[in-house]
Coordinates of C-alpha atoms and ligand atoms in Angstrom, one line a residue:
X15 CA 0.1 0.0 -0.1
X16 CA 1.6 3.3 -0.9
X17 CA -1.4 5.6 -0.6
X18 CA 0.0 9.0 0.1
X19 CA -0.4 10.6 3.4
X20 CA -2.0 14.1 3.8
X21 CA 0.2 16.3 5.9
X22 CA -2.6 18.4 6.9
X23 CA -4.1 15.5 8.8
X24 CA -1.0 14.7 10.7
X25 CA -0.9 17.2 13.4
X26 CA -3.2 18.9 15.9
X27 CA -2.5 21.9 13.8
X28 CA -1.3 25.6 14.6
X29 CA -5.1 26.5 15.5
X30 CA -5.9 23.2 16.8
X31 CA -7.8 22.5 13.6
X32 CA -7.9 18.7 14.1
X33 CA -9.0 19.0 17.8
X34 CA -12.3 17.2 17.3
X35 CA -10.7 14.2 15.8
X36 CA -7.9 14.3 18.6
X37 CA -10.5 14.5 21.4
X38 CA -12.6 11.8 19.8
X39 CA -9.5 9.4 19.9
X40 CA -8.7 10.5 23.4
X41 CA -12.3 9.7 24.7
X42 CA -11.8 6.3 22.9
X43 CA -8.5 5.5 24.7
X44 CA -9.9 6.3 28.0
X45 CA -13.0 4.2 27.5
X46 CA -11.0 1.4 26.0
X47 CA -8.5 1.3 28.9
X48 CA -11.2 1.5 31.5
X49 CA -12.8 -1.6 29.8
X50 CA -9.5 -3.3 30.2
X51 CA -9.4 -2.7 33.8
X52 CA -13.0 -3.9 34.4
X53 CA -12.6 -7.0 32.4
X54 CA -9.7 -8.3 34.4
X55 CA -11.3 -10.6 36.8
X56 CA -14.7 -9.1 36.3
X57 CA -16.2 -11.1 39.4
X58 CA -13.7 -9.2 41.8
X59 CA -15.5 -6.6 43.7
X60 CA -14.8 -2.9 43.1
X61 CA -12.4 -1.6 45.9
X62 CA -13.6 2.1 45.6
X63 CA -17.3 2.2 46.4
X64 CA -19.7 5.0 45.5
X65 CA -20.0 5.5 49.2
X66 CA -16.3 6.2 49.3
X67 CA -16.6 8.4 46.4
X68 CA -18.9 10.6 48.1
X69 CA -16.8 11.4 51.1
X70 CA -15.6 14.8 51.8
X71 CA -11.9 13.8 51.8
X72 CA -12.4 11.8 48.6
X73 CA -14.1 15.0 47.0
X74 CA -11.4 17.1 48.4
X75 CA -8.5 14.9 47.1
X76 CA -10.0 15.1 43.6
X77 CA -10.3 18.8 43.8
X78 CA -6.8 19.0 44.8
X79 CA -5.8 16.9 41.8
X80 CA -7.9 19.3 39.5
X81 CA -6.2 22.4 41.1
X82 CA -2.8 21.0 40.4
X83 CA -3.6 20.3 36.9
X84 CA -5.0 23.7 36.4
X85 CA -2.0 25.2 38.0
X86 CA 0.4 23.1 35.7
X87 CA -1.7 24.1 32.6
X88 CA -1.2 27.6 33.5
X89 CA 2.5 27.1 34.0
X90 CA 2.8 25.4 30.7
X91 CA 0.8 28.0 28.8
X92 CA 2.8 30.7 30.2
X93 CA 6.3 29.4 29.8
X94 CA 6.1 26.8 26.9
X95 CA 7.4 27.3 23.5
X96 CA 4.7 27.4 20.7
X97 CA 6.5 24.7 18.6
X98 CA 3.3 24.1 16.7
X99 CA 3.3 27.6 15.0
X100 CA 5.2 28.4 11.8
X101 CA 6.3 31.6 13.8
X102 CA 8.5 29.1 15.7
X103 CA 11.6 28.5 13.7
X104 CA 14.3 27.8 16.3
X105 CA 15.5 24.5 17.6
X106 CA 15.0 21.1 16.2
X107 CA 11.4 21.0 17.4
X108 CA 8.1 21.5 16.2
X109 CA 4.4 20.0 16.6
X110 CA 4.4 16.1 17.1
X111 CA 2.4 13.7 15.1
X112 CA -1.2 13.0 16.6
X113 CA -0.6 9.3 16.0
X114 CA 2.4 9.6 18.1
X115 CA 0.9 11.5 20.9
X116 CA -2.1 9.2 21.0
X117 CA 0.3 6.2 21.1
X118 CA 2.0 7.8 23.9
X119 CA -1.1 8.8 25.8
X120 CA -2.8 5.4 25.4
X121 CA 0.4 3.6 26.4
X122 CA 1.2 5.7 29.5
X123 CA -2.1 4.1 31.0
X124 CA -0.4 0.9 31.0
X125 CA 3.0 2.2 31.9
X126 CA 5.3 -0.6 30.3
X127 CA 8.9 -0.7 31.3
X128 CA 11.0 -1.9 28.2
X129 CA 13.9 -2.7 30.5
X130 CA 12.9 -6.2 30.7
X131 CA 10.4 -8.1 28.7
X132 CA 8.3 -9.2 31.8
X133 CA 7.5 -5.5 32.3
X134 CA 6.4 -4.8 28.8
X135 CA 5.5 -7.8 26.5
X136 CA 3.7 -5.7 24.3
X137 CA 6.1 -2.7 23.9
X138 CA 9.3 -4.8 23.9
X139 CA 8.1 -6.4 20.8
X140 CA 7.2 -3.0 19.3
X141 CA 10.7 -1.8 20.1
X142 CA 12.3 -4.7 18.3
X143 CA 10.0 -3.9 15.4
X144 CA 10.7 -0.3 15.3
X145 CA 14.4 -1.1 15.4
X146 CA 14.1 -3.2 12.3
X147 CA 12.0 -0.6 10.5
X148 CA 14.9 2.1 11.3
X149 CA 17.4 -0.5 10.3
X150 CA 15.6 -0.9 6.8
X151 CA 15.3 2.9 6.5
X152 CA 19.1 3.1 6.9
X153 CA 19.6 0.6 4.1
X154 CA 20.6 -2.2 6.4
X155 CA 19.4 -5.9 6.1
X156 CA 16.8 -5.9 9.0
X157 CA 17.4 -9.5 9.5
X158 CA 21.2 -9.0 10.1
X159 CA 21.0 -5.7 11.8
X160 CA 20.0 -4.4 15.1
X161 CA 18.3 -1.4 16.3
X162 CA 16.5 -0.1 19.4
X163 CA 15.2 3.1 21.0
X164 CA 17.3 5.2 23.3
X165 CA 16.4 8.3 25.2
X166 CA 18.0 10.3 22.6
X167 CA 20.7 10.9 20.1
X168 CA 23.1 11.6 22.9
X169 CA 22.8 8.1 24.5
X170 CA 22.7 6.5 21.0
X171 CA 26.1 8.1 20.3
X172 CA 27.3 6.8 23.6
X173 CA 26.2 3.4 22.5
X174 CA 27.9 3.7 19.1
X175 CA 31.2 4.6 20.9
X176 CA 30.8 2.0 23.4
X177 CA 30.3 -0.6 20.5
X178 CA 33.3 0.7 18.6
X179 CA 35.7 0.8 21.8
X180 CA 34.7 -2.7 22.8
X181 CA 35.1 -3.9 19.4
X182 CA 38.6 -2.4 18.9
X183 CA 39.9 -4.0 22.0
X184 CA 38.7 -7.6 21.0
X185 CA 41.5 -8.8 18.8
X186 CA 44.2 -7.9 21.4
X187 CA 42.1 -9.9 23.8
X188 CA 41.9 -12.8 21.4
X189 CA 45.7 -12.8 21.3
X190 CA 45.8 -13.1 25.1
X191 CA 43.1 -16.0 25.2
X192 CA 43.3 -17.8 21.8
X193 CA 46.5 -16.8 20.1
X194 CA 46.1 -19.5 17.6
X195 CA 43.4 -17.6 15.9
X196 CA 45.6 -14.5 15.2
X197 CA 48.8 -16.0 14.6
X198 CA 51.2 -14.0 12.4
X199 CA 49.4 -10.7 13.3
X200 CA 51.4 -7.9 15.1
X201 CA 49.6 -5.4 17.4
X202 CA 49.3 -3.0 14.7
X203 CA 47.4 -5.3 12.6
X204 CA 45.4 -6.4 15.4
X205 CA 44.1 -2.9 16.0
X206 CA 43.4 -2.6 12.3
X207 CA 41.0 -5.3 11.6
X208 CA 37.8 -4.6 9.8
X209 CA 34.5 -4.8 11.8
X210 CA 33.4 -8.1 10.0
X211 CA 36.7 -9.8 10.7
X212 CA 36.5 -8.9 14.3
X213 CA 33.0 -10.3 14.6
X214 CA 34.1 -13.6 13.0
X215 CA 36.7 -14.0 15.6
X216 CA 34.2 -13.5 18.4
X217 CA 31.9 -16.3 16.7
X218 CA 35.1 -18.7 16.8
X219 CA 35.7 -17.8 20.4
X220 CA 32.0 -18.5 21.2
X221 CA 32.3 -21.8 19.3
X222 CA 35.2 -22.7 21.5
X223 CA 33.4 -21.8 24.6
X224 CA 35.9 -19.0 25.4
X225 CA 34.0 -15.9 24.6
X226 CA 33.5 -14.8 28.3
X227 CA 37.2 -15.2 28.8
X228 CA 38.0 -13.0 25.8
X229 CA 35.5 -10.4 27.1
X230 CA 37.3 -10.3 30.4
X231 CA 40.5 -9.6 28.6
X232 CA 39.1 -6.9 26.4
X233 CA 38.5 -3.2 27.6
X234 CA 35.2 -4.4 29.0
X235 CA 37.0 -6.5 31.7
X236 CA 40.4 -5.0 31.9
X237 CA 39.3 -1.3 31.4
X238 CA 41.2 1.3 29.5
X239 CA 44.5 0.2 30.8
X240 CA 46.4 1.5 27.8
X241 CA 45.3 4.3 25.7
X242 CA 46.4 2.4 22.6
X243 CA 43.0 2.0 21.0
X244 CA 43.6 5.1 19.1
X245 CA 41.8 8.3 18.0
X246 CA 38.2 9.2 17.5
X247 CA 37.9 11.5 14.5
X248 CA 34.8 13.8 14.6
X249 CA 34.1 16.9 12.3
X250 CA 34.4 20.4 13.8
X251 CA 30.6 20.4 13.5
X252 CA 30.1 17.6 16.0
X253 CA 27.3 17.5 18.5
X254 CA 28.7 17.9 22.0
X255 CA 27.6 14.6 23.1
X256 CA 31.0 13.3 21.3
X257 CA 33.1 15.5 23.8
X258 CA 31.2 13.9 26.7
X259 CA 31.3 10.5 25.3
X260 CA 35.2 10.1 25.1
X261 CA 35.3 11.3 28.7
X262 CA 32.6 8.8 29.8
X263 CA 34.3 6.0 28.1
X264 CA 37.8 6.7 29.3
X265 CA 39.1 7.5 25.8
X266 CA 40.0 11.1 26.9
X267 CA 39.5 14.5 25.3
X268 CA 43.1 14.3 23.9
X269 CA 42.1 11.3 21.8
X270 CA 39.2 13.4 20.3
X271 CA 40.4 14.9 16.8
X272 CA 38.3 17.6 15.3
X273 CA 38.5 17.4 11.4
X274 CA 38.1 20.6 9.9
X275 CA 34.9 21.5 7.9
X276 CA 34.8 23.6 4.6
X277 CA 32.6 26.7 3.9
X278 CA 29.6 24.2 3.4
X279 CA 30.2 23.3 7.0
X280 CA 30.5 19.6 5.9
X281 CA 33.6 17.7 7.0
X282 CA 36.7 18.3 4.7
X283 CA 37.4 14.8 3.5
X284 CA 40.9 15.9 2.1
X285 CA 41.6 17.2 5.8
X286 CA 40.5 13.8 7.2
X287 CA 42.8 12.1 4.8
X288 CA 45.7 14.2 5.9
X289 CA 44.9 13.5 9.7
X290 CA 44.7 9.8 9.1
X291 CA 47.8 9.7 7.0
X292 CA 49.6 11.7 9.9
X293 CA 48.3 9.2 12.4
X294 CA 49.4 6.2 10.4
X295 CA 53.0 7.7 10.1
X296 CA 53.1 7.9 14.0
X297 CA 51.6 4.3 14.1
X298 CA 48.7 5.6 16.1
X299 CA 45.4 3.7 15.4
X300 CA 42.1 5.1 14.6
X301 CA 39.4 3.9 16.8
X302 CA 36.5 5.4 15.0
X303 CA 35.5 8.1 12.5
X304 CA 32.1 9.9 13.1
X305 CA 30.4 11.5 10.0
X306 CA 27.4 13.8 10.5
X307 CA 24.3 13.6 8.4
X308 CA 22.5 16.8 9.4
X309 CA 24.7 18.8 11.8
X310 CA 23.0 20.2 14.8
X311 CA 23.9 23.9 13.9
X312 CA 23.9 23.9 10.2
X313 CA 21.9 20.9 9.0
X314 CA 25.0 20.0 7.0
X315 CA 25.5 16.5 5.3
X316 CA 29.0 15.2 5.5
X317 CA 30.1 13.5 2.1
X318 CA 29.8 10.1 3.6
X319 CA 30.3 8.4 0.2
X320 CA 33.7 10.1 0.2
X321 CA 34.5 8.9 3.7
X322 CA 33.3 5.3 2.9
X323 CA 35.4 5.5 -0.2
X324 CA 38.4 6.6 1.9
X325 CA 37.8 3.9 4.5
X326 CA 37.8 1.2 1.9
X327 CA 41.0 2.4 0.5
X328 CA 42.7 2.3 3.9
X329 CA 41.2 -0.9 4.5
X330 CA 43.1 -2.3 1.4
X331 CA 46.3 -0.9 3.1
X332 CA 45.6 -2.6 6.5
X333 CA 44.4 0.4 8.2
X334 CA 40.8 0.1 9.5
X335 CA 38.5 2.1 11.8
X336 CA 34.8 1.8 12.9
X337 CA 32.5 4.2 10.9
X338 CA 29.6 5.7 12.9
X339 CA 27.1 8.1 11.3
X340 CA 25.5 10.6 13.5
X341 CA 22.3 11.0 11.8
X342 CA 20.5 12.0 14.9
X343 CA 18.9 15.0 13.1
X344 CA 19.0 13.9 9.2
X345 CA 18.4 10.1 9.6
X346 CA 14.6 10.2 8.7
X347 CA 15.3 12.4 5.7
X348 CA 16.5 9.0 4.0
X349 CA 12.7 8.3 3.5
X350 CA 12.9 11.0 0.7
X351 CA 14.8 8.5 -1.4
X352 CA 13.0 5.3 -1.0
X353 CA 10.0 4.5 -3.2
X354 CA 6.7 3.2 -2.1
X355 CA 8.4 -0.4 -2.0
X356 CA 11.3 1.0 0.1
X357 CA 13.8 0.8 -2.9
X358 CA 16.4 3.4 -2.9
X359 CA 15.8 5.5 -6.1
X360 CA 18.3 6.6 -8.7
X361 CA 19.4 10.0 -8.8
X362 CA 17.1 11.3 -11.6
X363 CA 14.4 9.3 -10.5
X364 CA 14.4 10.9 -7.1
X365 CA 13.7 14.5 -8.4
X366 CA 11.2 13.1 -10.9
X367 CA 9.4 11.4 -8.1
X368 CA 9.6 14.5 -5.9
X369 CA 8.0 16.6 -8.6
X370 CA 5.4 14.1 -9.8
X371 CA 4.1 13.3 -6.3
X372 CA 4.1 16.9 -5.3
X373 CA 6.8 16.4 -2.5
X374 CA 8.8 19.2 -3.6
X375 CA 7.9 21.9 -6.2
X376 CA 10.2 22.1 -9.1
X377 CA 11.4 25.6 -8.1
X378 CA 12.8 24.4 -4.7
X379 CA 15.8 22.9 -6.4
X380 CA 17.1 21.3 -3.2
X381 CA 18.8 18.1 -4.1
X382 CA 22.4 17.9 -4.9
X383 CA 24.5 14.9 -5.9
X384 CA 26.7 15.1 -2.7
X385 CA 23.6 14.9 -0.6
X386 CA 22.1 12.1 -2.5
X387 CA 25.2 10.1 -2.6
X388 CA 25.8 10.8 1.3
X389 CA 22.3 9.4 2.1
X390 CA 22.9 6.4 -0.4
X391 CA 26.1 5.5 1.4
X392 CA 24.7 5.2 4.9
X393 CA 24.3 1.4 4.7
X394 CA 28.1 1.3 4.5
X395 CA 28.5 2.5 8.1
X396 CA 28.8 0.3 11.1
X397 CA 26.2 2.1 13.0
X398 CA 23.8 4.9 12.9
X399 CA 22.2 7.3 15.3
X400 CA 18.7 8.5 14.3
X401 CA 16.3 10.4 16.5
X402 CA 12.6 9.8 16.0
X403 CA 12.1 12.8 18.4
X404 CA 13.7 15.1 15.7
X405 CA 12.7 14.5 12.2
X406 CA 10.5 11.5 13.2
X407 CA 8.3 14.2 14.7
X408 CA 7.5 12.0 17.9
X409 CA 7.4 13.1 21.4
X410 CA 10.5 13.0 23.6
X411 CA 12.2 10.8 24.7
X412 CA 13.0 8.9 21.6
X413 CA 16.3 8.4 19.9
X414 CA 17.6 5.3 18.2
X415 CA 20.8 3.5 17.4
X416 CA 21.0 1.1 14.6
X417 CA 24.0 -1.3 14.0
X418 CA 24.7 -3.0 10.6
X419 CA 25.6 -6.5 12.1
X420 CA 23.7 -7.5 15.1
X421 CA 26.4 -9.9 16.4
X422 CA 28.2 -6.7 17.7
X423 CA 25.9 -6.3 20.6
X424 CA 27.5 -9.2 22.2
X425 CA 30.3 -6.8 22.9
X426 CA 28.2 -4.7 25.3
X427 CA 25.7 -7.2 26.5
X428 CA 25.4 -8.4 30.1
X429 CA 23.4 -11.4 29.3
X430 CA 24.5 -14.6 27.3
X431 CA 22.1 -13.7 24.6
X432 CA 23.3 -16.3 22.2
X433 CA 22.2 -18.8 25.0
X434 CA 18.6 -17.9 25.3
X435 CA 18.2 -16.7 21.8
X436 CA 18.4 -20.2 20.6
X437 CA 14.6 -20.5 20.9
X438 CA 13.8 -17.0 20.1
X439 CA 15.2 -14.5 17.8
X440 CA 14.4 -11.5 19.9
X441 CA 16.7 -10.3 22.6
X442 CA 13.9 -9.8 25.2
X443 CA 15.9 -8.5 28.1
X444 CA 16.5 -5.2 26.4
X445 CA 18.1 -3.8 29.6
X446 CA 21.2 -6.1 29.3
X447 CA 22.1 -5.0 25.8
X448 CA 21.7 -1.3 26.1
X449 CA 23.0 1.7 28.2
X450 CA 19.8 2.4 30.0
X451 CA 17.8 0.5 32.5
X452 CA 14.1 1.2 33.1
X453 CA 12.6 3.0 30.0
X454 CA 9.3 4.2 28.8
X455 CA 7.3 1.8 26.5
X456 CA 5.1 4.7 25.9
X457 CA 7.8 6.6 24.0
X458 CA 8.4 3.3 21.9
X459 CA 4.5 3.0 21.2
X460 CA 4.6 6.6 20.0
X461 CA 7.2 5.8 17.5
X462 CA 5.5 2.5 16.2
X463 CA 2.4 4.6 15.8
X464 CA 4.1 7.2 13.8
X465 CA 5.7 4.7 11.5
X466 CA 2.3 2.8 11.2
X467 CA 0.7 6.0 9.9
X468 CA 3.5 7.6 8.2
X469 CA 5.5 5.2 6.1
X470 CA 9.3 5.6 6.1
X471 CA 9.4 6.3 2.5
X472 CA 8.3 9.0 -0.1
X473 CA 4.6 8.2 0.4
X474 CA 5.0 9.2 4.2
X475 CA 8.0 10.8 5.9
X476 CA 9.3 11.8 2.5
X477 CA 6.2 14.1 2.0
X478 CA 6.4 15.4 5.5
X479 CA 10.2 16.2 5.5
X480 CA 10.0 17.2 1.7
X481 CA 7.4 20.0 2.8
X482 CA 9.8 21.2 5.6
X483 CA 12.7 21.3 3.1
X484 CA 10.6 23.2 0.8
X485 CA 9.6 25.8 3.5
X486 CA 13.2 26.0 4.4
X487 CA 14.3 26.7 0.7
X488 CA 11.6 29.4 0.4
X489 CA 13.0 31.0 3.5
X490 CA 16.5 30.7 2.4
X491 CA 15.9 32.0 -1.2
X492 CA 13.9 35.0 0.5
X493 CA 16.8 35.7 2.5
X494 CA 19.0 35.8 -0.5
X495 CA 16.7 37.8 -2.9
X496 CA 15.3 40.4 -0.5
X497 CA 16.3 43.9 -0.5
X498 CA 18.0 45.2 2.8
X499 CA 15.8 46.5 5.4
X500 CA 15.5 50.2 5.3
X501 CA 14.9 51.9 8.8
X502 CA 15.2 55.4 9.6
X503 CA 17.9 56.0 7.3
X504 CA 19.7 52.8 8.4
X505 CA 20.0 49.8 6.1
X506 CA 20.4 46.2 7.3
X507 CA 21.3 43.3 4.9
X508 CA 20.9 39.7 5.6
X509 CA 23.1 36.9 4.4
X510 CA 22.6 33.2 4.9
X511 CA 25.6 31.2 6.0
X512 CA 25.4 28.4 3.4
X513 CA 22.9 26.6 1.1
X514 CA 21.0 24.3 3.3
X515 CA 21.7 20.6 2.8
X516 CA 18.6 19.8 4.6
X517 CA 16.2 22.2 6.4
X518 CA 18.2 24.3 8.7
X519 CA 19.1 27.9 7.8
X520 CA 21.7 30.0 9.5
X521 CA 21.8 33.6 8.8
X522 CA 23.0 37.0 10.1
X523 CA 21.9 40.8 9.9
X524 CA 24.5 43.4 9.4
X525 CA 24.0 47.3 9.3
X526 CA 25.5 48.1 5.9
X527 CA 28.9 50.0 6.1
X528 CA 29.6 48.8 9.4
X529 CA 33.1 47.1 9.4
X530 CA 32.8 46.0 13.1
X531 CA 32.4 42.3 13.8
X532 CA 31.7 43.2 17.5
X533 CA 28.8 45.5 16.4
X534 CA 27.4 42.9 14.0
X535 CA 27.6 40.3 16.8
X536 CA 25.7 42.6 19.2
X537 CA 22.9 43.1 16.6
X538 CA 22.4 39.5 16.1
X539 CA 22.5 38.8 19.7
X540 CA 20.0 41.5 20.3
X541 CA 17.9 40.1 17.6
X542 CA 18.0 36.9 19.0
X543 CA 17.0 38.2 22.5
X544 CA 14.0 39.9 20.9
X545 CA 13.0 36.5 19.1
X546 CA 13.3 34.2 22.0
X547 CA 12.2 33.7 25.7
X548 CA 14.6 36.4 26.8
X549 CA 12.1 39.1 25.5
X550 CA 9.5 38.0 28.0
X551 CA 6.5 35.5 27.6
X552 CA 6.8 33.8 24.2
X553 CA 3.2 34.0 23.8
X554 CA 3.6 37.7 22.4
X555 CA 6.7 37.2 20.3
X556 CA 6.2 37.9 16.7
X557 CA 9.0 35.4 15.6
X558 CA 10.9 32.9 17.6
X559 CA 14.3 31.6 16.6
X560 CA 17.5 30.1 18.1
X561 CA 21.1 31.2 17.7
X562 CA 24.5 29.9 17.5
X563 CA 28.0 31.2 17.8
X564 CA 30.7 30.2 15.0
X565 CA 33.8 30.4 17.0
X566 CA 37.5 29.6 16.3
X567 CA 37.5 27.1 19.2
X568 CA 34.9 25.1 17.5
X569 CA 35.5 25.7 13.8
X570 CA 39.0 26.9 13.2
X571 CA 39.4 29.6 10.6
X572 CA 36.5 28.5 8.5
X573 CA 33.9 31.2 9.8
X574 CA 36.1 34.0 8.5
X575 CA 35.0 33.8 4.9
X576 CA 31.4 34.2 6.2
X577 CA 32.5 37.5 7.9
X578 CA 34.1 38.4 4.6
X579 CA 30.7 38.4 2.8
X580 CA 29.7 41.3 5.0
X581 CA 32.8 43.3 4.4
X582 CA 33.8 42.6 7.9
X583 CA 37.5 43.6 8.7
X584 CA 39.5 40.3 8.8
X585 CA 41.4 41.8 11.8
X586 CA 38.1 41.8 13.6
X587 CA 37.9 38.2 13.2
X588 CA 41.5 37.6 14.2
X589 CA 40.5 39.4 17.4
X590 CA 37.1 38.2 18.2
X591 CA 37.1 34.7 16.8
X592 CA 33.4 34.3 17.0
X593 CA 30.5 35.2 14.7
X594 CA 26.9 35.2 16.1
X595 CA 24.2 34.0 13.8
X596 CA 20.5 33.3 13.9
X597 CA 19.7 29.5 13.5
X598 CA 16.2 28.3 12.3
X599 CA 15.4 24.7 11.9
X600 CA 12.5 24.7 9.8
X601 CA 10.6 21.6 10.7
X602 CA 7.1 23.0 10.1
X603 CA 5.5 21.6 7.1
X604 CA 3.2 24.7 6.6
X605 CA 5.3 27.1 4.6
X606 CA 4.9 25.3 1.2
X607 CA 1.9 27.4 -0.4
X608 CA 3.4 30.1 -2.1
X609 CA 0.5 32.6 -1.4
X610 CA 0.8 31.8 2.3
X611 CA 4.5 32.1 2.2
X612 CA 4.2 35.7 0.7
X613 CA 2.3 36.6 4.0
X614 CA 4.4 34.7 6.1
X615 CA 7.6 36.5 4.6
X616 CA 6.0 39.9 5.2
X617 CA 5.3 38.9 8.8
X618 CA 8.9 37.9 9.2
X619 CA 10.4 41.1 7.8
X620 CA 7.9 43.2 9.8
X621 CA 9.0 41.3 13.0
X622 CA 12.7 41.8 12.1
X623 CA 12.0 45.7 11.6
X624 CA 10.3 45.9 14.7
X625 CA 12.9 44.0 16.7
X626 CA 15.6 46.2 15.1
X627 CA 13.8 49.5 16.0
X628 CA 13.4 48.2 19.5
X629 CA 17.1 47.4 19.8
X630 CA 17.7 51.0 18.6
X631 CA 21.2 52.3 17.2
X632 CA 24.6 51.2 18.5
X633 CA 25.8 52.9 21.6
Ligands
PLP3 C1 20.4 16.5 18.4 C2 21.5 15.8 18.2 C3 22.3 14.9 18.8 C4 21.8 14.7 20.4 O1 20.5 14.2 20.4 P1 19.7 14.4 21.7 O2 18.4 13.5 21.3 O3 19.4 15.7 21.9 O4 20.3 13.6 22.9 C5 23.3 14.2 18.6 N1 24.0 14.5 17.4 C6 23.3 15.4 16.5 C7 24.0 15.6 15.1 C8 22.1 16.0 16.8 O5 21.7 16.9 15.9

């Protein structure tokens, strides 16, 4: 079935347009759940009687609950961010799918705990299913792969590094326990085996009944006694969970290497090669390379296909590293490339389908060969982080990790999965394979509902994410095309940072003729304050966005050229080493209609004009 979904039916809507349907479903789930309770041993007497329910204390307790709820509702309304509105273009957040919300709300009444099957027979099975769906979305073979829901991309990244670290330490452990399996290989070669070869060694250790012994000799048993497992290479654009991860896993900050990014804020693959060559020359192994599909600040897509090609070439030379893709943000966008039967489309076919099916209007001109090839190359990675609570449009907390070869989870599991899996393919005791313990089955049910209603291909998520990309491109092209804002004899230009690879647009305002980066940063910081919680209750804001700073510490000298576009004196960049920009993650699917967008754009410009007036001239 590849009937297209209608994006307008997916959300409660900016004006709660789909409220009646939502309420009807809420009534259904309450009634249905109450029936479930009543039918459990129907002959048991009710515990709470009508007489109890008439008591003063009883009524007072209900009243207390009502008042607490009203108080909470007031707090939430006063202080919450209106993600649902197209006027909100800030962080990676937007309205969540009705289907996912209902799934969450229904399931919370059952409160399953996906730590152990016993506490969640229904939702553990859903988690395994959802893991397979995400593995398939990434192009992995769902039968061979492994995937599960985490609390978010941060924990998924931790798990990715946990897998990589434990894997890297296995060959040396094998040498201690079963040297005959790795005879003739020296330490360098043992630290440079490909993932598949290491997992084959693990299989042989298991067959010999000595896997537990191997694990005891690996980093898992012995700890990070030597720092010889090597470096973790991440682009400068990395999410800061990687900085935390090397700390937590005892790898150390000094072993985290930042690979420069280019003007497109994608990893500079030539620089990656130079770094790897330098490490090889010093006989320092590479524990892992992390590529990002959808950077947190820019939405940039690293040229994964080039990184994969590089990896394969090094592998031929006996240098191997684990490859993890951090697609926490961009992962779901792979659905834009899968047809109704989940086949990855050819390049020309993608654009044809997008225009034929009305996913993107022709004038959007979004897709580039690089972005296409990067998404195509994703199944070449060892593992991938992908967050349902970002471009999956589900409520928190739902991230996910998928790994290409499920055998790898033995390296982090605390249960002899291979023993009890003999009868069942599903590892049911999730808590022994993952970082977390108790975890909400409700979050999993929400993801399952989302996937059930919105297929993970161009008939479903492709349409939804396509609409957001189209909105982002309208926004981006309007920033490029618009004349400067003329205000009281002053003139303000706005320039976007880079052509968006997905749907995040970074941009900065600048008073024409001003050579001072300090003044420009002050202006954009002040604009952010006018367009965020900082200016008071969000409910009265005209427009809400987020910001980021492109600093030398994070990005090296890359941001200098962006400053140049405004005519900023390079000496100012030398001195300050930081450019403040506004950052708009455009997840809303409601900016696609040209006529509506024209109105929207006028509103945006008006909001910016008023904000600049309020800020006033520089001191
Ligand atoms: C958001 C994000 C993360 C962290 O995910 P959380 O769900 O916030 O923990 C990691 N990596 C990237 C690229 C992200 O965009």
